[in-house]
Amino acid sequence: MKVTFLGAGSWGTALAIMLAKNGHEVKLWSAVQSEIDMLQTYREHKNRLPGVKLPDSIEVTGDLEFALKGDKGPDFVVFAVASPFVRATAKKAAVLISEGQIVVNVAKGLEDSTLKSLCTCIKEEIPQAKTAVLSGPSHAEEVSIGMPTTVVSASDDQETAEKVQDLFMNERFRVYSSPDMVGVELGGAIKNVIALAAGIIDGLGYQDNTKASLMTRGINEISRLGVKMGGKMETFFGLSGIGDLIVTCTSTHSRNHNAGFLIGQGKSLEEALEEIGQVVEGVNTAKAAEALADKYNVSMPIVTAINDVLFRGKEVKQAVFDLYTRDKKEEYPTLTW
């Protein structure tokens, strides 16, 4: 297959390397000239995937028309740009995408201004395409070196989901399929907000009990909102829900966890973001998640607490105290005595 990746950050580069090794014909596009120069010169993303070489077969380009129309165009277009740039990139790419071409989103987040999922943004800008999302517990640093990984491909169209599944699957990258695009995208987006909280917990010096309670109640919040928005409960206890939450809350590969850790140690949001040096999706998603909770009348106290800390000046220890001293509740009110 011919595959074009839009976005040459760590995740786009890692997946491009994997698909090239799978035997596919891969183009890797970036809007950042310095990134293009680095990848063309060194065949390596020195900043984010040091030591991992691009196969010689991967063409790196900054020419969007060449990436999407050269040699009759790709069979698949993979959106790997950071979430704030998905709609703008889709708008530019739209005139170069053919009817029925498959577009796969691998970014995780929500559009701040509209509260829409990233696949919804792509569908609005490229209505002629067939759209899917690939998500799950998967760090670029591990996928790029062939660590066994499992994810899920979701689409409204079963054939599209299964074509994406077939494209990406190999002996170390297992892909399941799902019809629940809403649930898969929402789980992948909001788990980054919970991961910020997990990093703060670690930065404060709290330990396993605290983080376990945070993660458990975090997936509860995500699933409550997700079901209200049309997602399926099973999805939130699957790979793109609890699976992705676990890996993002516990790994030092996670930008969201690491940013939270710095904030927990006393750094400001601006200082933490500067030190991370990459897009921290949970920061971009936190406000949108809180707005969705308000819109759908869903209680999400952890999401509220993160917004209090990031944007409303609350001290982190006070935020934890306030979470733990809320009125008592049943764990699952739907259960009967």
Coordinates of C-alpha atoms in Angstrom, one line a residue, residues 60-289:
V60 CA 10.5 12.9 3.6
T61 CA 8.9 16.0 2.1
G62 CA 7.5 19.4 2.9
D63 CA 5.5 19.5 -0.3
L64 CA 1.9 18.7 0.6
E65 CA 0.8 18.3 -3.0
F66 CA 3.6 15.8 -3.7
A67 CA 2.8 14.0 -0.5
L68 CA -0.9 13.6 -1.4
K69 CA -0.9 13.5 -5.2
G70 CA 2.5 12.4 -6.4
D71 CA 2.6 8.9 -8.0
K72 CA -1.3 8.8 -8.2
G73 CA -1.7 9.5 -4.5
P74 CA -1.7 7.2 -1.4
D75 CA -4.2 4.5 -0.5
F76 CA -4.1 5.8 3.1
V77 CA -3.5 9.3 4.6
V78 CA -2.5 9.3 8.3
F79 CA -3.1 12.5 10.3
A80 CA -0.3 12.6 12.9
V81 CA -0.2 16.3 13.5
A82 CA -0.8 17.6 17.1
S83 CA -4.5 18.1 17.9
P84 CA -4.5 22.0 17.6
F85 CA -3.4 21.7 14.0
V86 CA -5.7 18.9 12.8
R87 CA -8.5 21.1 11.3
A88 CA -6.0 23.5 9.6
T89 CA -4.1 20.6 8.1
A90 CA -7.3 18.9 6.9
K91 CA -8.5 22.2 5.3
K92 CA -5.2 22.4 3.3
A93 CA -5.3 18.7 2.4
A94 CA -8.9 18.6 1.4
V95 CA -8.5 19.5 -2.3
L96 CA -5.9 16.8 -2.6
I97 CA -7.9 14.0 -1.1
S98 CA -9.9 11.8 -3.5
E99 CA -13.4 10.4 -3.1
G100 CA -13.4 7.3 -0.8
Q101 CA -9.7 7.7 0.2
I102 CA -9.1 6.5 3.7
V103 CA -7.9 9.1 6.3
V104 CA -6.7 7.7 9.6
N105 CA -6.4 10.0 12.6
V106 CA -3.7 9.0 15.2
A107 CA -3.7 12.3 17.2
K108 CA -5.5 12.5 20.6
G109 CA -7.4 15.5 21.7
L110 CA -10.4 17.7 21.2
E111 CA -10.9 21.0 19.3
D112 CA -11.0 23.7 22.0
S113 CA -13.2 26.1 20.1
T114 CA -15.9 23.7 19.1
L115 CA -15.5 20.8 21.6
K116 CA -15.5 18.4 18.6
S117 CA -13.5 15.3 18.2
L118 CA -10.6 15.3 15.8
C119 CA -12.2 12.9 13.4
T120 CA -15.3 15.1 13.3
C121 CA -13.0 18.0 12.3
I122 CA -11.5 15.9 9.5
K123 CA -15.0 14.7 8.3
E124 CA -16.2 18.4 8.2
E125 CA -13.2 19.5 6.1
I126 CA -12.8 16.3 4.0
P127 CA -16.3 14.9 3.6
Q128 CA -15.3 12.8 0.6
A129 CA -12.9 10.7 2.6
K130 CA -13.6 7.6 4.7
T131 CA -12.4 8.3 8.2
A132 CA -11.0 6.1 11.0
V133 CA -9.1 6.6 14.3
L134 CA -6.2 4.5 15.6
S135 CA -5.7 4.7 19.3
G136 CA -4.6 2.8 22.4
P137 CA -1.7 2.3 24.8
S138 CA 1.2 3.1 22.6
H139 CA 4.3 5.2 23.1
A140 CA 6.2 6.2 20.0
E141 CA 9.5 5.5 21.7
E142 CA 8.5 1.8 22.1
V143 CA 6.7 1.3 18.8
S144 CA 9.7 2.7 16.9
I145 CA 11.9 -0.1 18.3
G146 CA 9.4 -2.9 17.8
M147 CA 8.1 -3.4 21.4
P148 CA 4.9 -5.5 21.4
T149 CA 1.9 -3.1 21.4
T150 CA -1.9 -3.4 21.0
V151 CA -4.3 -0.7 19.8
V152 CA -7.7 -0.4 18.3
S153 CA -8.9 0.9 14.9
A154 CA -12.4 2.5 15.0
S155 CA -14.6 3.7 12.2
D156 CA -18.3 4.1 11.5
D157 CA -17.7 1.8 8.5
Q158 CA -16.6 -1.8 9.3
E159 CA -14.7 -2.2 6.1
T160 CA -12.7 0.9 6.7
A161 CA -11.8 -0.1 10.2
E162 CA -10.7 -3.5 9.0
K163 CA -8.6 -2.1 6.2
V164 CA -6.8 0.1 8.8
Q165 CA -6.4 -3.0 11.0
D166 CA -4.8 -4.9 8.1
L167 CA -2.5 -2.0 7.2
F168 CA -1.0 -1.6 10.6
M169 CA -1.0 -5.2 12.0
N170 CA 2.3 -7.2 12.3
E171 CA 3.8 -9.7 14.7
R172 CA 4.5 -7.0 17.2
F173 CA 1.7 -4.5 16.6
R174 CA -1.7 -6.1 17.2
V175 CA -4.8 -4.1 16.1
Y176 CA -8.4 -4.7 17.1
S177 CA -11.4 -3.2 15.3
S178 CA -14.3 -1.3 16.8
P179 CA -17.5 0.6 15.6
D180 CA -17.3 3.1 18.5
M181 CA -15.5 6.1 17.1
V182 CA -16.9 8.4 19.8
G183 CA -15.7 6.2 22.7
V184 CA -12.3 5.5 21.2
E185 CA -11.6 9.2 20.5
L186 CA -12.9 10.5 23.8
G187 CA -11.0 8.0 25.8
G188 CA -7.8 8.9 24.0
A189 CA -8.3 12.6 24.5
I190 CA -9.4 12.9 28.1
K191 CA -7.0 10.3 29.5
N192 CA -4.3 13.0 28.9
V193 CA -6.1 15.2 31.4
I194 CA -6.1 12.4 34.0
A195 CA -2.4 11.8 33.2
L196 CA -1.6 15.4 34.1
A197 CA -3.2 14.7 37.5
A198 CA -1.2 11.5 37.9
G199 CA 2.0 13.4 37.2
I200 CA 1.1 16.0 39.8
I201 CA 0.4 13.2 42.3
D202 CA 4.0 11.8 41.7
G203 CA 5.5 15.3 41.8
L204 CA 3.9 15.8 45.2
G205 CA 5.5 12.6 46.5
Y206 CA 2.2 10.7 46.9
Q207 CA 2.4 7.0 46.1
D208 CA 0.6 4.0 44.8
N209 CA -2.7 4.2 46.8
T210 CA -3.2 7.8 45.6
K211 CA -2.4 7.1 42.0
A212 CA -4.6 4.0 41.9
S213 CA -7.6 5.9 43.2
L214 CA -7.0 8.7 40.8
M215 CA -6.8 6.4 37.8
T216 CA -9.9 4.4 38.9
R217 CA -12.0 7.5 39.5
G218 CA -10.6 9.0 36.3
I219 CA -11.8 6.2 34.0
N220 CA -15.2 6.6 35.9
E221 CA -15.3 10.2 34.9
I222 CA -14.3 9.5 31.3
S223 CA -16.9 6.8 30.9
R224 CA -19.7 8.8 32.4
L225 CA -19.2 11.6 29.9
G226 CA -18.5 9.2 27.0
V227 CA -21.7 7.2 27.5
K228 CA -23.7 10.5 27.6
M229 CA -22.1 11.5 24.3
G230 CA -23.0 8.2 22.6
G231 CA -19.9 6.1 23.3
K232 CA -20.1 2.5 24.6
M233 CA -19.2 1.5 28.2
E234 CA -17.2 -1.5 26.9
T235 CA -14.9 0.9 25.0
F236 CA -13.8 2.8 28.1
F237 CA -12.7 -0.5 29.8
G238 CA -10.8 -1.5 26.7
L239 CA -7.6 -0.5 25.0
S240 CA -8.5 3.1 24.2
G241 CA -9.9 3.6 27.6
I242 CA -8.4 2.0 30.7
G243 CA -5.5 0.7 28.6
D244 CA -4.4 4.1 27.3
L245 CA -5.1 5.6 30.8
I246 CA -2.7 3.2 32.5
V247 CA 0.2 3.7 30.1
T248 CA -0.1 7.5 30.1
C249 CA -0.5 7.8 33.9
T250 CA 2.4 5.6 34.7
S251 CA 5.1 6.1 32.1
T252 CA 8.0 8.5 32.0
H253 CA 7.5 8.5 28.2
S254 CA 4.3 10.4 28.7
R255 CA 4.5 14.2 28.1
N256 CA 1.3 14.7 30.1
H257 CA 2.6 12.8 33.1
N258 CA 5.9 14.6 32.9
A259 CA 4.3 18.0 32.7
G260 CA 2.1 17.2 35.7
F261 CA 5.1 16.0 37.6
L262 CA 6.9 19.3 37.1
I263 CA 3.7 21.2 38.2
G264 CA 3.5 18.9 41.3
Q265 CA 7.1 19.9 42.2
G266 CA 6.1 23.6 42.2
K267 CA 6.7 24.8 38.6
S268 CA 4.2 26.9 36.8
L269 CA 2.3 25.6 33.8
E270 CA 4.4 27.8 31.5
E271 CA 7.7 26.6 33.1
A272 CA 6.6 22.9 32.7
L273 CA 5.6 23.3 29.1
E274 CA 8.9 25.1 28.3
E275 CA 10.8 22.2 29.9
I276 CA 8.8 19.5 28.0
G277 CA 9.3 21.3 24.7
Q278 CA 6.5 19.5 22.9
V279 CA 2.7 19.8 22.7
V280 CA 1.2 18.5 25.9
E281 CA -2.3 17.4 24.7
G282 CA -3.8 17.3 28.2
V283 CA -3.4 21.0 28.7
N284 CA -5.2 21.7 25.4
T285 CA -7.9 19.2 26.2
A286 CA -8.6 20.1 29.9
K287 CA -10.8 23.2 29.1
A288 CA -12.7 21.3 26.4
A289 CA -13.3 18.3 28.8

